[in-house]
Short mmCIF file of C-alpha atoms in Angstrom, two decimals:
data_model
loop_
_atom_site.label_atom_id
_atom_site.label_comp_id
_atom_site.label_asym_id
_atom_site.label_seq_id
_atom_site.Cartn_x
_atom_site.Cartn_y
_atom_site.Cartn_z
CA UNK A 1 -175.76 -36.96 -58.86
CA UNK A 2 -176.70 -36.19 -55.30
CA UNK A 3 -174.77 -36.49 -52.10
CA UNK A 4 -171.34 -35.01 -52.87
CA UNK A 5 -170.97 -35.80 -56.58
CA UNK A 6 -171.95 -33.49 -59.39
CA UNK A 7 -171.82 -34.11 -63.14
CA UNK A 8 -172.87 -32.42 -66.35
CA UNK A 9 -175.97 -33.82 -68.07
CA UNK A 10 -173.91 -35.40 -70.87
CA UNK A 11 -171.40 -37.02 -68.47
CA UNK A 12 -171.17 -40.83 -68.43
CA UNK A 13 -172.37 -40.86 -64.81
CA UNK A 14 -175.60 -39.04 -65.73
CA UNK A 15 -176.09 -41.32 -68.72
CA UNK A 16 -175.57 -44.36 -66.47
CA UNK A 17 -178.12 -43.05 -63.96
CA UNK A 18 -180.66 -42.53 -66.78
CA UNK A 19 -179.98 -46.06 -68.02
CA UNK A 20 -180.25 -47.56 -64.51
CA UNK A 21 -176.65 -48.82 -64.61
CA UNK A 22 -175.02 -46.36 -62.18
CA UNK A 23 -173.15 -48.00 -59.30
CA UNK A 24 -171.38 -46.84 -56.16
CA UNK A 25 -168.35 -48.16 -54.33
CA UNK A 26 -165.94 -46.86 -51.69
CA UNK A 27 -164.54 -44.39 -54.19
CA UNK A 28 -167.92 -42.91 -55.11
CA UNK A 29 -170.18 -43.24 -58.13
CA UNK A 30 -168.98 -45.35 -61.05
CA UNK A 31 -170.14 -46.83 -64.33
CA UNK A 32 -168.20 -50.05 -63.65
CA UNK A 33 -170.68 -52.59 -62.33
CA UNK A 34 -169.38 -55.50 -60.27
CA UNK A 35 -165.75 -54.39 -60.43
CA UNK A 36 -163.21 -55.22 -57.76
CA UNK A 37 -161.65 -52.35 -55.83
CA UNK A 38 -158.08 -52.65 -54.58
CA UNK A 39 -157.27 -50.00 -52.02
CA UNK A 40 -153.85 -49.16 -50.60
CA UNK A 41 -152.74 -47.22 -47.55
CA UNK A 42 -153.77 -46.96 -43.93
CA UNK A 43 -157.44 -47.80 -43.27
CA UNK A 44 -158.00 -48.60 -46.97
CA UNK A 45 -160.89 -50.96 -47.69
CA UNK A 46 -160.72 -53.29 -50.68
CA UNK A 47 -163.63 -55.20 -52.18
CA UNK A 48 -162.68 -58.33 -54.11
CA UNK A 49 -165.36 -60.69 -55.39
CA UNK A 50 -167.80 -59.48 -52.74
CA UNK A 51 -165.40 -59.85 -49.81
CA UNK A 52 -164.21 -56.77 -47.92
CA UNK A 53 -160.70 -56.41 -46.49
CA UNK A 54 -159.48 -53.46 -44.43
CA UNK A 55 -155.90 -52.40 -43.80
CA UNK A 56 -154.57 -51.32 -40.41
CA UNK A 57 -155.89 -47.86 -39.56
CA UNK A 58 -152.83 -46.21 -38.03
CA UNK A 59 -150.05 -45.19 -40.40
CA UNK A 60 -147.35 -46.61 -38.10
CA UNK A 61 -149.14 -49.94 -37.65
CA UNK A 62 -149.80 -50.14 -41.40
CA UNK A 63 -146.16 -49.35 -42.25
CA UNK A 64 -144.94 -51.83 -39.63
CA UNK A 65 -146.86 -54.68 -41.24
CA UNK A 66 -145.44 -53.82 -44.66
CA UNK A 67 -141.89 -53.37 -43.41
CA UNK A 68 -142.12 -56.82 -41.80
CA UNK A 69 -143.04 -58.26 -45.20
CA UNK A 70 -146.71 -58.86 -44.42
CA UNK A 71 -149.95 -57.60 -45.88
CA UNK A 72 -151.40 -54.77 -43.82
CA UNK A 73 -154.91 -56.29 -43.86
CA UNK A 74 -156.26 -56.59 -40.33
CA UNK A 75 -159.87 -57.60 -40.88
CA UNK A 76 -162.22 -58.92 -43.50
CA UNK A 77 -165.89 -59.60 -44.02
CA UNK A 78 -167.76 -61.92 -46.35
CA UNK A 79 -171.38 -60.70 -46.55
CA UNK A 80 -174.32 -63.02 -45.90
CA UNK A 81 -177.67 -62.92 -47.70
CA UNK A 82 -179.11 -60.20 -45.44
CA UNK A 83 -175.95 -58.11 -45.95
CA UNK A 84 -176.18 -58.53 -49.72
CA UNK A 85 -179.87 -57.56 -49.75
CA UNK A 86 -179.23 -54.46 -47.64
CA UNK A 87 -176.26 -53.53 -49.80
CA UNK A 88 -178.42 -53.82 -52.93
CA UNK A 89 -181.15 -51.75 -51.23
CA UNK A 90 -178.71 -48.97 -50.32
CA UNK A 91 -177.18 -49.13 -53.83
CA UNK A 92 -180.65 -48.63 -55.36
CA UNK A 93 -181.32 -45.63 -53.11
CA UNK A 94 -177.95 -44.04 -53.90
CA UNK A 95 -177.90 -44.76 -57.62
CA UNK A 96 -181.55 -44.77 -58.68
CA UNK A 97 -183.09 -42.69 -55.89
CA UNK A 98 -185.63 -45.38 -55.17
CA UNK A 99 -186.15 -49.03 -54.42
CA UNK A 100 -188.88 -51.64 -54.52
CA UNK A 101 -188.48 -53.82 -51.42
CA UNK A 102 -190.59 -56.61 -52.92
CA UNK A 103 -188.19 -56.90 -55.87
CA UNK A 104 -185.26 -57.24 -53.46
CA UNK A 105 -187.12 -59.76 -51.30
CA UNK A 106 -187.67 -61.87 -54.43
CA UNK A 107 -184.02 -61.50 -55.45
CA UNK A 108 -182.76 -62.35 -51.93
CA UNK A 109 -185.17 -64.97 -50.50
CA UNK A 110 -185.51 -64.77 -46.73
CA UNK A 111 -183.96 -61.30 -46.48
CA UNK A 112 -185.52 -57.95 -45.55
CA UNK A 113 -188.43 -59.63 -43.75
CA UNK A 114 -188.36 -57.76 -40.44
CA UNK A 115 -187.98 -54.02 -40.98
CA UNK A 116 -189.85 -52.90 -37.84
CA UNK A 117 -186.89 -50.90 -36.55
CA UNK A 118 -186.38 -49.29 -39.95
CA UNK A 119 -190.10 -48.43 -40.30
CA UNK A 120 -189.95 -45.98 -37.39
CA UNK A 121 -187.03 -44.15 -38.95
CA UNK A 122 -188.66 -44.20 -42.40
CA UNK A 123 -191.77 -42.60 -40.89
CA UNK A 124 -189.62 -39.76 -39.56
CA UNK A 125 -187.75 -39.35 -42.85
CA UNK A 126 -191.05 -39.24 -44.73
CA UNK A 127 -192.45 -36.61 -42.35
CA UNK A 128 -189.24 -34.59 -42.94
CA UNK A 129 -189.87 -34.72 -46.70
CA UNK A 130 -186.78 -36.79 -47.52
CA UNK A 131 -188.61 -39.76 -49.03
CA UNK A 132 -191.99 -40.98 -50.20
CA UNK A 133 -193.38 -44.46 -49.69
CA UNK A 134 -196.04 -46.29 -51.61
CA UNK A 135 -196.48 -49.87 -50.50
CA UNK A 136 -193.10 -51.56 -50.77
CA UNK A 137 -191.66 -48.74 -52.87
CA UNK A 138 -189.43 -46.03 -51.43
CA UNK A 139 -188.57 -42.94 -53.48
CA UNK A 140 -186.02 -40.31 -52.47
CA UNK A 141 -187.29 -36.73 -52.85
CA UNK A 142 -185.24 -33.83 -54.23
CA UNK A 143 -184.61 -32.72 -50.64
CA UNK A 144 -183.61 -36.24 -49.67
CA UNK A 145 -181.19 -36.51 -52.58
CA UNK A 146 -178.84 -34.12 -50.78
CA UNK A 147 -179.10 -36.25 -47.63
CA UNK A 148 -178.77 -39.73 -49.14
CA UNK A 149 -176.62 -41.04 -46.29
CA UNK A 150 -179.38 -40.10 -43.86
CA UNK A 151 -182.04 -41.71 -46.04
CA UNK A 152 -180.05 -44.95 -46.42
CA UNK A 153 -178.79 -45.13 -42.81
CA UNK A 154 -181.80 -47.01 -41.37
CA UNK A 155 -180.97 -49.99 -43.60
CA UNK A 156 -177.29 -50.12 -42.60
CA UNK A 157 -177.31 -52.49 -39.63
CA UNK A 158 -173.56 -52.07 -39.10
CA UNK A 159 -173.90 -48.28 -38.92
CA UNK A 160 -176.78 -48.67 -36.47
CA UNK A 161 -174.78 -51.08 -34.28
CA UNK A 162 -171.76 -48.77 -34.37
CA UNK A 163 -173.93 -45.80 -33.40
CA UNK A 164 -175.27 -47.76 -30.39
CA UNK A 165 -171.71 -48.59 -29.32
CA UNK A 166 -170.66 -44.94 -29.41
CA UNK A 167 -173.87 -43.39 -28.07
CA UNK A 168 -173.46 -41.26 -24.94
CA UNK A 169 -174.75 -42.80 -21.73
CA UNK A 170 -177.95 -41.23 -20.44
#
């Protein structure tokens, strides 16, 4: 499948990829499109009707909330249009190994308009042989399939912001 998932050719995941119906969630690849994910335990992230909720990260904090009779959820996020477009873009890269940005721009009006920051990274990834671009189309190469997180990372604005927060001072 790429990344860290492998399946036999007759497996339902391979059949879903061939049919263009493969999906990915926090648990990995799945054939269940648009399903809610309820996660339990410290740091668990649930996705319910497009809203994300994360439990307390530390086991003691998480247990403390539960022992006090409360939910252990400490933060949540309801995605906006740009978030939804970027999520769909990353899903296409992970599940179909390619994406047409113009199709996503049509599906999510007003989103994915300014990709100047991403373009620089895409140039590097293309030079490294991880992807190919033709107009608004991006295709992951066989080499890039094993590095899908790296290929998708430029489009993850939260990952980029987090990386800036934790970057060493120069």
